[in-house]
Short mmCIF file of C-alpha atoms and ligand atoms in Angstrom, two decimals:
data_model
loop_
_atom_site.label_atom_id
_atom_site.label_comp_id
_atom_site.label_asym_id
_atom_site.label_seq_id
_atom_site.Cartn_x
_atom_site.Cartn_y
_atom_site.Cartn_z
CA MET A 3 -54.86 -17.64 5.16
CA GLU A 4 -58.27 -16.34 3.97
CA GLY A 5 -59.26 -16.44 7.64
CA PHE A 6 -56.54 -13.93 8.47
CA TYR A 7 -57.50 -11.64 5.62
CA HIS A 8 -61.14 -11.79 6.73
CA LYS A 9 -60.04 -10.88 10.23
CA PHE A 10 -58.46 -7.74 8.75
CA GLY A 11 -61.80 -6.99 7.12
CA ILE A 12 -60.71 -7.85 3.59
CA SER A 13 -63.49 -9.40 1.55
CA ASP A 14 -63.23 -12.36 -0.82
CA ARG A 15 -63.91 -10.02 -3.71
CA ILE A 16 -60.91 -7.78 -2.92
CA LEU A 17 -58.75 -10.79 -2.18
CA ALA A 18 -59.58 -12.49 -5.48
CA TYR A 19 -58.91 -9.28 -7.41
CA GLY A 20 -55.56 -8.88 -5.64
CA GLU A 21 -54.59 -12.47 -6.41
CA ARG A 22 -55.37 -11.94 -10.08
CA ILE A 23 -53.19 -8.85 -10.21
CA GLU A 24 -50.34 -10.54 -8.36
CA GLU A 25 -50.50 -13.52 -10.71
CA GLY A 26 -49.84 -11.18 -13.65
CA LEU A 27 -46.73 -9.75 -11.98
CA ARG A 28 -44.69 -12.93 -11.64
CA GLU A 29 -42.17 -12.03 -14.29
CA ARG A 30 -41.61 -8.52 -12.95
CA PHE A 31 -41.22 -9.80 -9.44
CA ALA A 32 -38.66 -12.32 -10.69
CA GLN A 33 -36.67 -9.46 -12.24
CA ILE A 34 -36.72 -7.64 -8.90
CA ASP A 35 -35.54 -10.79 -7.13
CA LYS A 36 -32.53 -10.87 -9.47
CA ILE A 37 -31.62 -7.28 -8.58
CA VAL A 38 -32.02 -8.13 -4.88
CA GLU A 39 -29.73 -11.11 -5.33
CA HIS A 40 -27.09 -9.00 -7.06
CA ASN A 41 -27.21 -6.29 -4.41
CA GLN A 42 -27.22 -8.77 -1.54
CA LEU A 43 -23.98 -10.25 -2.88
CA LYS A 44 -22.55 -6.75 -3.22
CA VAL A 45 -23.27 -5.99 0.45
CA VAL A 46 -22.00 -9.30 1.84
CA SER A 47 -18.90 -9.09 -0.31
CA ALA A 48 -18.12 -5.60 1.04
CA MET A 49 -18.64 -6.79 4.62
CA GLN A 50 -16.29 -9.72 4.11
CA GLU A 51 -13.67 -7.63 2.36
CA HIS A 52 -13.45 -5.30 5.35
CA ARG A 53 -13.53 -8.13 7.88
CA VAL A 54 -16.67 -7.14 9.76
CA SER A 55 -16.48 -8.90 13.13
CA GLN A 56 -18.09 -8.95 16.55
CA ALA A 57 -15.50 -6.38 17.62
CA CYS A 58 -17.20 -3.89 15.26
CA PHE A 59 -20.37 -4.04 17.37
CA GLN A 60 -18.72 -2.95 20.64
CA GLY A 61 -19.61 0.70 20.34
CA SER A 62 -17.87 3.73 21.75
CA SER A 63 -18.71 6.78 23.82
CA GLY A 64 -17.25 10.23 24.36
CA TYR A 65 -14.96 11.33 21.53
CA GLY A 66 -15.19 7.96 19.87
CA TYR A 67 -11.49 7.84 18.94
CA ASP A 68 -10.54 4.69 17.04
CA ASP A 69 -14.10 3.38 16.91
CA LEU A 70 -13.50 0.20 14.90
CA GLY A 71 -17.20 -0.28 14.19
CA ARG A 72 -17.61 3.22 12.77
CA ASP A 73 -14.42 3.14 10.69
CA THR A 74 -15.18 -0.32 9.31
CA LEU A 75 -18.79 0.56 8.47
CA GLU A 76 -17.58 3.56 6.50
CA LYS A 77 -15.21 1.31 4.53
CA VAL A 78 -18.09 -1.10 3.87
CA TYR A 79 -20.29 1.73 2.57
CA ALA A 80 -17.46 3.04 0.40
CA THR A 81 -16.90 -0.36 -1.21
CA CYS A 82 -20.59 -1.13 -1.54
CA PHE A 83 -21.40 2.12 -3.33
CA CYS A 84 -18.09 2.25 -5.24
CA GLY A 85 -16.63 5.35 -3.59
CA GLU A 86 -13.18 6.11 -2.20
CA ASP A 87 -14.44 6.98 1.26
CA ALA A 88 -17.64 7.45 3.27
CA LEU A 89 -19.18 9.25 6.21
CA VAL A 90 -21.95 7.19 7.84
CA ARG A 91 -23.02 8.65 11.15
CA PRO A 92 -25.81 8.75 13.70
CA GLN A 93 -24.76 12.39 14.22
CA ILE A 94 -26.18 13.14 10.75
CA THR A 95 -29.79 13.65 11.78
CA CYS A 96 -31.66 13.12 8.48
CA GLY A 97 -31.38 13.27 4.70
CA THR A 98 -31.65 17.04 4.57
CA HIS A 99 -28.82 17.32 7.09
CA ALA A 100 -26.62 15.01 5.01
CA LEU A 101 -27.32 17.04 1.87
CA ALA A 102 -26.77 20.34 3.70
CA LEU A 103 -23.45 19.01 4.99
CA ALA A 104 -22.36 18.13 1.47
CA LEU A 105 -23.38 21.46 -0.02
CA GLN A 106 -22.04 23.60 2.82
CA SER A 107 -18.69 21.85 2.86
CA LEU A 108 -18.02 21.79 -0.87
CA VAL A 109 -18.69 25.40 -1.83
CA ARG A 110 -17.16 28.68 -0.70
CA PRO A 111 -18.38 32.29 -0.89
CA GLY A 112 -18.60 33.36 -4.52
CA ASP A 113 -19.25 29.84 -5.78
CA GLU A 114 -22.42 28.80 -7.54
CA ILE A 115 -24.52 25.64 -7.25
CA LEU A 116 -26.38 24.41 -10.33
CA SER A 117 -29.38 22.08 -10.38
CA PRO A 118 -29.76 20.84 -13.98
CA VAL A 119 -32.86 18.73 -13.17
CA GLY A 120 -35.29 21.38 -11.95
CA LYS A 121 -36.26 22.41 -8.47
CA PRO A 122 -34.61 20.39 -5.71
CA TYR A 123 -36.43 18.69 -2.83
CA ASP A 124 -38.47 21.13 -0.73
CA THR A 125 -36.22 21.15 2.32
CA LEU A 126 -33.17 22.02 0.20
CA GLU A 127 -34.75 25.30 -0.84
CA GLU A 128 -33.95 26.68 2.59
CA VAL A 129 -30.50 25.08 2.70
CA ILE A 130 -29.55 26.77 -0.55
CA GLY A 131 -31.56 29.93 0.11
CA ILE A 132 -33.97 29.62 -2.82
CA ARG A 133 -36.47 30.47 -0.09
CA PRO A 134 -34.76 32.93 2.28
CA SER A 135 -33.82 31.18 5.50
CA ARG A 136 -31.55 31.62 8.50
CA GLY A 137 -28.11 30.13 7.85
CA SER A 138 -28.75 29.42 4.17
CA LEU A 139 -25.90 29.27 1.66
CA ALA A 140 -27.25 32.47 0.12
CA GLU A 141 -26.37 34.25 3.38
CA TYR A 142 -22.77 33.16 2.83
CA GLY A 143 -22.62 34.55 -0.69
CA VAL A 144 -23.23 31.30 -2.55
CA THR A 145 -25.45 31.68 -5.62
CA TYR A 146 -27.79 29.19 -7.24
CA ALA A 147 -28.79 28.45 -10.82
CA GLN A 148 -31.40 26.03 -12.10
CA VAL A 149 -32.26 24.46 -15.43
CA ASP A 150 -35.57 22.64 -15.66
CA LEU A 151 -36.09 19.39 -17.48
CA LYS A 152 -37.71 19.76 -20.89
CA GLU A 153 -41.44 19.17 -21.35
CA ASN A 154 -40.81 15.52 -22.32
CA GLY A 155 -38.64 14.91 -19.24
CA SER A 156 -35.28 15.01 -21.05
CA PHE A 157 -32.27 17.16 -20.09
CA ASP A 158 -32.08 20.68 -21.51
CA LEU A 159 -28.47 20.30 -22.62
CA GLU A 160 -28.30 23.71 -24.28
CA GLY A 161 -29.71 25.35 -21.17
CA ILE A 162 -27.24 23.48 -18.98
CA ARG A 163 -24.31 24.50 -21.16
CA LYS A 164 -25.33 28.14 -20.79
CA ALA A 165 -25.90 27.80 -17.04
CA LEU A 166 -22.42 26.41 -16.35
CA HIS A 167 -20.89 29.71 -15.29
CA PRO A 168 -17.20 30.28 -14.46
CA GLN A 169 -18.19 30.38 -10.75
CA THR A 170 -20.12 27.07 -10.91
CA ARG A 171 -18.50 24.79 -8.36
CA LEU A 172 -21.04 22.06 -7.76
CA VAL A 173 -23.88 20.44 -9.69
CA THR A 174 -26.62 18.82 -7.62
CA ILE A 175 -28.62 16.04 -9.25
CA GLN A 176 -31.68 14.63 -7.52
CA ARG A 177 -32.17 11.01 -8.56
CA SER A 178 -35.73 10.52 -7.28
CA LYS A 179 -38.55 12.78 -8.35
CA GLY A 180 -39.45 12.94 -4.65
CA TYR A 181 -42.92 14.47 -4.44
CA ASP A 182 -42.64 16.19 -7.80
CA SER A 183 -44.22 15.05 -11.04
CA ARG A 184 -41.08 14.89 -13.19
CA PRO A 185 -39.64 11.46 -14.02
CA THR A 186 -37.17 9.81 -11.65
CA LEU A 187 -33.73 9.49 -13.24
CA SER A 188 -32.23 6.10 -14.02
CA VAL A 189 -28.59 5.59 -13.10
CA GLU A 190 -27.86 5.45 -16.83
CA ALA A 191 -29.50 8.85 -17.39
CA ILE A 192 -27.50 10.30 -14.49
CA GLY A 193 -24.34 8.97 -16.17
CA THR A 194 -25.24 10.66 -19.44
CA LEU A 195 -25.86 13.96 -17.69
CA ILE A 196 -22.60 13.81 -15.72
CA ALA A 197 -20.60 12.92 -18.84
CA PHE A 198 -22.07 15.96 -20.58
CA ILE A 199 -21.26 18.28 -17.67
CA LYS A 200 -17.74 16.90 -17.11
CA GLY A 201 -17.11 17.15 -20.85
CA LEU A 202 -17.62 20.90 -20.59
CA ARG A 203 -16.27 21.43 -17.08
CA PRO A 204 -14.18 18.58 -15.67
CA ASP A 205 -13.46 20.64 -12.53
CA VAL A 206 -17.11 20.90 -11.44
CA LEU A 207 -18.22 18.51 -8.67
CA CYS A 208 -21.26 16.35 -9.38
CA MET A 209 -23.29 15.42 -6.31
CA VAL A 210 -26.29 13.08 -6.44
CA ASP A 211 -29.15 13.23 -3.94
CA ASN A 212 -29.56 9.45 -3.78
CA CYS A 213 -32.60 9.38 -1.45
CA TYR A 214 -35.05 6.57 -2.28
CA GLY A 215 -32.79 5.28 -5.06
CA GLU A 216 -30.34 3.00 -3.22
CA PHE A 217 -30.43 -0.66 -4.31
CA VAL A 218 -33.28 -0.11 -6.78
CA GLU A 219 -30.87 -0.85 -9.63
CA GLU A 220 -27.69 -2.89 -9.78
CA ARG A 221 -25.54 0.19 -10.26
CA GLU A 222 -25.28 3.36 -8.18
CA PRO A 223 -24.42 6.89 -9.37
CA LEU A 224 -20.73 6.73 -8.32
CA GLU A 225 -20.32 4.03 -10.97
CA VAL A 226 -21.35 6.45 -13.69
CA GLY A 227 -19.13 9.38 -12.78
CA ALA A 228 -20.69 11.11 -9.75
CA ASP A 229 -18.22 12.54 -7.21
CA LEU A 230 -20.52 12.17 -4.23
CA ILE A 231 -23.81 10.47 -3.29
CA VAL A 232 -25.86 11.44 -0.28
CA GLY A 233 -28.82 9.89 1.51
CA SER A 234 -30.80 9.09 4.63
CA LEU A 235 -30.55 5.98 6.79
CA ILE A 236 -34.27 5.96 7.59
CA LYS A 237 -34.86 5.33 3.91
CA ASN A 238 -33.43 2.53 1.72
CA PRO A 239 -29.90 1.84 3.02
CA GLY A 240 -30.94 1.64 6.69
CA GLY A 241 -33.04 -1.40 5.80
CA GLY A 242 -35.70 -0.35 8.33
CA LEU A 243 -33.37 -1.04 11.26
CA ALA A 244 -31.27 2.13 11.45
CA PRO A 245 -33.01 4.35 14.03
CA SER A 246 -31.58 7.58 12.56
CA GLY A 247 -28.62 8.80 10.54
CA GLY A 248 -27.34 9.79 7.13
CA TYR A 249 -24.50 8.94 4.78
CA LEU A 250 -22.18 10.44 2.18
CA VAL A 251 -20.01 8.31 -0.10
CA GLY A 252 -17.61 9.53 -2.77
CA LYS A 253 -14.23 11.08 -3.49
CA LYS A 254 -11.82 11.14 -0.57
CA GLU A 255 -11.50 14.92 -0.82
CA CYS A 256 -15.27 15.44 -0.69
CA ILE A 257 -15.64 13.20 2.35
CA ALA A 258 -12.79 14.99 4.13
CA GLU A 259 -14.47 18.35 3.55
CA ALA A 260 -17.82 17.08 4.80
CA ALA A 261 -16.27 15.44 7.87
CA CYS A 262 -14.62 18.71 8.87
CA ARG A 263 -17.97 20.42 8.55
CA LEU A 264 -19.84 17.73 10.54
CA THR A 265 -17.35 17.69 13.40
CA SER A 266 -14.68 20.38 13.24
CA PRO A 267 -11.71 21.48 11.17
CA GLY A 268 -8.78 19.47 12.45
CA LEU A 269 -10.97 16.68 13.82
CA GLY A 270 -12.81 15.45 10.73
CA LYS A 271 -13.58 11.75 10.72
CA GLU A 272 -11.51 11.01 13.84
CA VAL A 273 -14.28 11.79 16.33
CA GLY A 274 -17.92 10.74 16.60
CA ALA A 275 -18.98 7.98 19.00
CA GLY A 276 -21.05 5.08 17.72
CA LEU A 277 -23.54 5.54 20.57
CA GLY A 278 -24.57 1.91 20.38
CA VAL A 279 -26.51 2.17 17.11
CA LEU A 280 -23.87 0.86 14.71
CA PRO A 281 -25.00 -2.79 14.93
CA ALA A 282 -28.38 -1.63 13.56
CA PHE A 283 -26.58 0.24 10.76
CA TYR A 284 -24.70 -2.93 9.78
CA GLN A 285 -27.69 -5.22 10.00
CA GLY A 286 -29.90 -2.68 8.24
CA LEU A 287 -27.45 -2.42 5.35
CA PHE A 288 -27.37 -6.20 5.17
CA LEU A 289 -31.18 -6.33 4.89
CA ALA A 290 -31.50 -3.24 2.66
CA PRO A 291 -31.39 -4.93 -0.77
CA SER A 292 -34.18 -7.28 0.24
CA VAL A 293 -36.24 -4.56 1.92
CA VAL A 294 -35.92 -2.33 -1.16
CA GLY A 295 -37.10 -5.28 -3.26
CA SER A 296 -40.19 -5.59 -1.06
CA ALA A 297 -40.89 -1.88 -1.34
CA LEU A 298 -40.58 -2.07 -5.13
CA LYS A 299 -42.96 -5.02 -5.34
CA THR A 300 -45.45 -3.13 -3.16
CA ALA A 301 -45.28 -0.04 -5.39
CA ILE A 302 -45.65 -2.07 -8.60
CA PHE A 303 -48.52 -4.09 -7.12
CA ALA A 304 -50.29 -0.87 -6.13
CA ALA A 305 -49.92 0.65 -9.60
CA ASN A 306 -51.29 -2.52 -11.19
CA LEU A 307 -54.07 -2.82 -8.63
CA LEU A 308 -55.33 0.75 -8.93
CA GLU A 309 -54.69 1.70 -12.56
CA PRO A 310 -57.39 -0.61 -14.00
CA LEU A 311 -59.86 0.94 -11.54
CA GLY A 312 -59.44 4.33 -13.19
CA PHE A 313 -56.95 6.01 -10.84
CA ASP A 314 -53.94 7.80 -12.32
CA VAL A 315 -50.75 6.19 -11.10
CA LEU A 316 -47.19 7.52 -11.46
CA PRO A 317 -45.08 5.58 -12.38
CA ASP A 318 -47.69 3.67 -14.38
CA SER A 319 -48.27 -0.08 -14.11
CA LYS A 320 -45.69 -0.99 -16.79
CA GLU A 321 -42.86 1.54 -16.41
CA PRO A 322 -39.41 0.49 -15.20
CA ARG A 323 -38.66 1.69 -11.66
CA HIS A 324 -35.81 3.89 -10.52
CA ASP A 325 -37.00 4.69 -7.00
CA ILE A 326 -39.52 3.31 -4.51
CA ILE A 327 -42.07 6.14 -4.58
CA GLN A 328 -45.56 5.58 -5.99
CA ALA A 329 -48.09 8.33 -6.58
CA VAL A 330 -51.82 7.67 -6.94
CA THR A 331 -54.29 10.39 -7.84
CA PHE A 332 -57.82 10.05 -6.52
CA ARG A 333 -59.34 13.33 -7.79
CA ARG A 334 -61.58 13.33 -4.68
CA PRO A 335 -60.57 14.01 -1.07
CA GLU A 336 -62.50 10.94 0.14
CA GLY A 337 -60.28 8.71 -2.00
CA LEU A 338 -57.04 10.09 -0.59
CA ILE A 339 -58.38 9.80 2.95
CA ALA A 340 -59.68 6.24 2.50
CA PHE A 341 -56.39 5.14 0.98
CA CYS A 342 -54.29 6.55 3.83
CA GLN A 343 -56.66 5.10 6.43
CA GLY A 344 -56.26 1.67 4.80
CA ILE A 345 -52.46 1.87 4.97
CA GLN A 346 -52.66 2.87 8.63
CA ALA A 347 -55.09 0.06 9.43
CA ALA A 348 -52.58 -2.47 8.06
CA ALA A 349 -49.66 -1.18 10.15
CA PRO A 350 -47.92 -3.21 12.86
CA VAL A 351 -47.73 -0.07 15.06
CA ASP A 352 -50.58 2.38 15.77
CA SER A 353 -53.03 0.44 13.59
CA PHE A 354 -55.84 1.48 15.94
CA VAL A 355 -55.56 5.19 15.16
CA THR A 356 -57.37 6.77 12.24
CA PRO A 357 -55.36 9.40 10.38
CA GLU A 358 -57.20 12.64 9.73
CA PRO A 359 -56.17 15.64 7.60
CA TRP A 360 -54.44 18.35 9.67
CA ASP A 361 -52.77 21.74 9.22
CA MET A 362 -49.13 20.80 9.13
CA PRO A 363 -46.58 23.61 9.63
CA GLY A 364 -45.02 24.71 6.36
CA TYR A 365 -47.86 23.51 4.11
CA ASP A 366 -50.52 25.67 2.51
CA SER A 367 -53.28 23.05 2.71
CA LYS A 368 -54.23 20.27 5.11
CA VAL A 369 -52.13 17.11 4.88
CA ILE A 370 -53.06 13.51 5.70
CA MET A 371 -50.40 11.02 6.73
CA ALA A 372 -50.39 7.32 7.39
CA ALA A 373 -47.41 5.91 9.22
CA GLY A 374 -47.51 3.03 11.61
CA ALA A 375 -43.76 2.74 11.80
CA PHE A 376 -41.26 1.33 14.29
CA VAL A 377 -38.94 4.26 13.54
CA GLN A 378 -40.59 7.66 13.65
CA GLY A 379 -40.94 9.14 10.17
CA SER A 380 -39.29 6.16 8.52
CA SER A 381 -40.29 6.09 4.90
CA ILE A 382 -38.77 2.71 4.07
CA GLU A 383 -41.57 1.36 6.24
CA LEU A 384 -44.97 1.36 4.53
CA SER A 385 -46.15 4.97 4.71
CA ALA A 386 -48.36 7.36 2.74
CA ASP A 387 -49.22 11.01 2.71
CA GLY A 388 -50.74 13.67 0.55
CA PRO A 389 -51.97 17.27 0.64
CA LEU A 390 -55.76 17.77 0.73
CA ARG A 391 -55.95 19.75 -2.49
CA PRO A 392 -56.76 18.84 -6.09
CA PRO A 393 -55.91 16.49 -7.67
CA TYR A 394 -55.78 14.65 -4.30
CA THR A 395 -52.63 12.63 -4.84
CA ALA A 396 -51.27 10.16 -2.32
CA PHE A 397 -47.53 9.55 -2.33
CA PHE A 398 -46.56 6.34 -0.74
CA GLN A 399 -43.48 4.25 -0.35
CA GLY A 400 -41.89 1.47 1.60
CA GLY A 401 -42.89 -1.91 2.89
CA LEU A 402 -40.29 -3.82 4.90
CA THR A 403 -41.70 -7.11 3.63
CA TRP A 404 -43.68 -7.83 0.49
CA ALA A 405 -46.39 -9.70 2.42
CA HIS A 406 -46.97 -6.62 4.55
CA GLY A 407 -46.92 -4.30 1.54
CA LYS A 408 -49.57 -6.49 -0.07
CA LEU A 409 -51.71 -6.38 3.07
CA GLY A 410 -51.44 -2.59 3.10
CA MET A 411 -52.56 -2.29 -0.50
CA LEU A 412 -55.49 -4.71 -0.03
CA MET A 413 -56.58 -2.80 3.08
CA ALA A 414 -56.38 0.47 1.16
CA LEU A 415 -58.44 -0.98 -1.68
CA GLN A 416 -60.98 -2.37 0.78
CA LYS A 417 -61.40 1.11 2.31
CA LEU A 418 -61.87 2.61 -1.15
CA TYR A 419 -64.46 -0.07 -1.90
CA ASP A 420 -66.29 0.43 1.40
CA ALA A 421 -66.46 4.16 0.67
CA HIS A 422 -68.05 3.36 -2.74
CA LEU A 423 -65.09 4.89 -4.59
CA VAL A 424 -64.47 1.81 -6.70
CA SER A 425 -67.09 -0.49 -8.15
CA ASP A 426 -66.44 -3.12 -10.77
CA LEU A 427 -63.56 -5.31 -9.62
C1 PLP B 9 -36.37 12.39 1.83
C2 PLP B 9 -35.62 13.18 0.84
C3 PLP B 9 -34.77 14.20 1.23
C4 PLP B 9 -34.67 14.71 2.65
O1 PLP B 9 -34.56 13.74 3.59
P1 PLP B 9 -35.11 13.93 5.09
O2 PLP B 9 -34.55 12.74 5.76
O3 PLP B 9 -36.60 13.91 5.02
O4 PLP B 9 -34.57 15.18 5.62
C5 PLP B 9 -34.05 14.85 0.25
N1 PLP B 9 -34.17 14.52 -1.04
C6 PLP B 9 -35.00 13.53 -1.46
C7 PLP B 9 -35.10 13.20 -2.92
C8 PLP B 9 -35.74 12.83 -0.53
O5 PLP B 9 -36.56 11.86 -0.94
#
């Protein structure tokens, strides 16, 4: 095995340091394995309950009437995530699209959306109209209110109480911190927040942006009172196999509204061909608990590898995890660049290219990205990026297998070492 690592350019010194860190993580990795086991049983049980069979993999074209594979997959998702119904479609192009679909279908002119956990994910700003944009909800007369988390990361309950206006129709709760610096919410914390909101206003819908959170814990937000969860299939629940797509799971009414928005009033869930990708959706969901476990191990390994070397890591090396994202702050551009180049060099695809910072549309500074993925833009595969501005933070996530995640981290550390950005290992 050392021979292979040497072939990748990883020195004995880096390897020995990595082994020492991994050794200290046995107990945490065992806890993750238990969560994987629980979630694997949950998925298989849902597949059996709905009698998944070869006939589900036939696929359909055209209108896609009576597509058994599509209808069964949606039942499997509903059971798996504890909802009444689901919409799981290749016609949902990404996470933002799934979230837009939910928001656009559940509010009407004059209604208000409230985010009680601070600013939502960047792309939602244009969906809602926080930043003016063509087709935003603001253009349709939907208003928006926001209550930030308190300094210590807790909910501002008094602020939320005041911000629940008579016109508030929907509360949007983002589970993962995404690329923000606030804490990610545990499922338990989401439950507490929803109980508080429903206690004041039982009629308000609570939607959870579940991106990056699926299968990280044993429970999901629908089990603690959410009406709807929404996410992307090129993140956790696609298990690395789904080539595209998004999902919504929740109350029957919510799913019916969203389906009529995705297709058309009167058609709803009845149309939408499988286009031959549903087998990958099934198999990806089957693998997802295990893949998420690998991504979690990779993130925890990275935090434990880099924290003792003086880099700021968020979450830190000890914290419990509620999503798969890891942030590392290098304080110097060379560190961020070396780290991303290491991740790229470990990739199964495009390992021979060297990522460089570039002026990406929509960003106010250069951005560097590492992604040697089978599915373009997939962030359940090992991937990293960060803006070239102080404090030079890399956000990374994914790792379809733990062994590959480990290789990525060792390569990244080797690049940092070669660039003289770390010394005493
Ligand atoms: C990724 C993400 C989204 C948007 O998903 P895309 O597939 O990139 O459009 C929304 N919210 C959160 C928290 C995310 O992590």
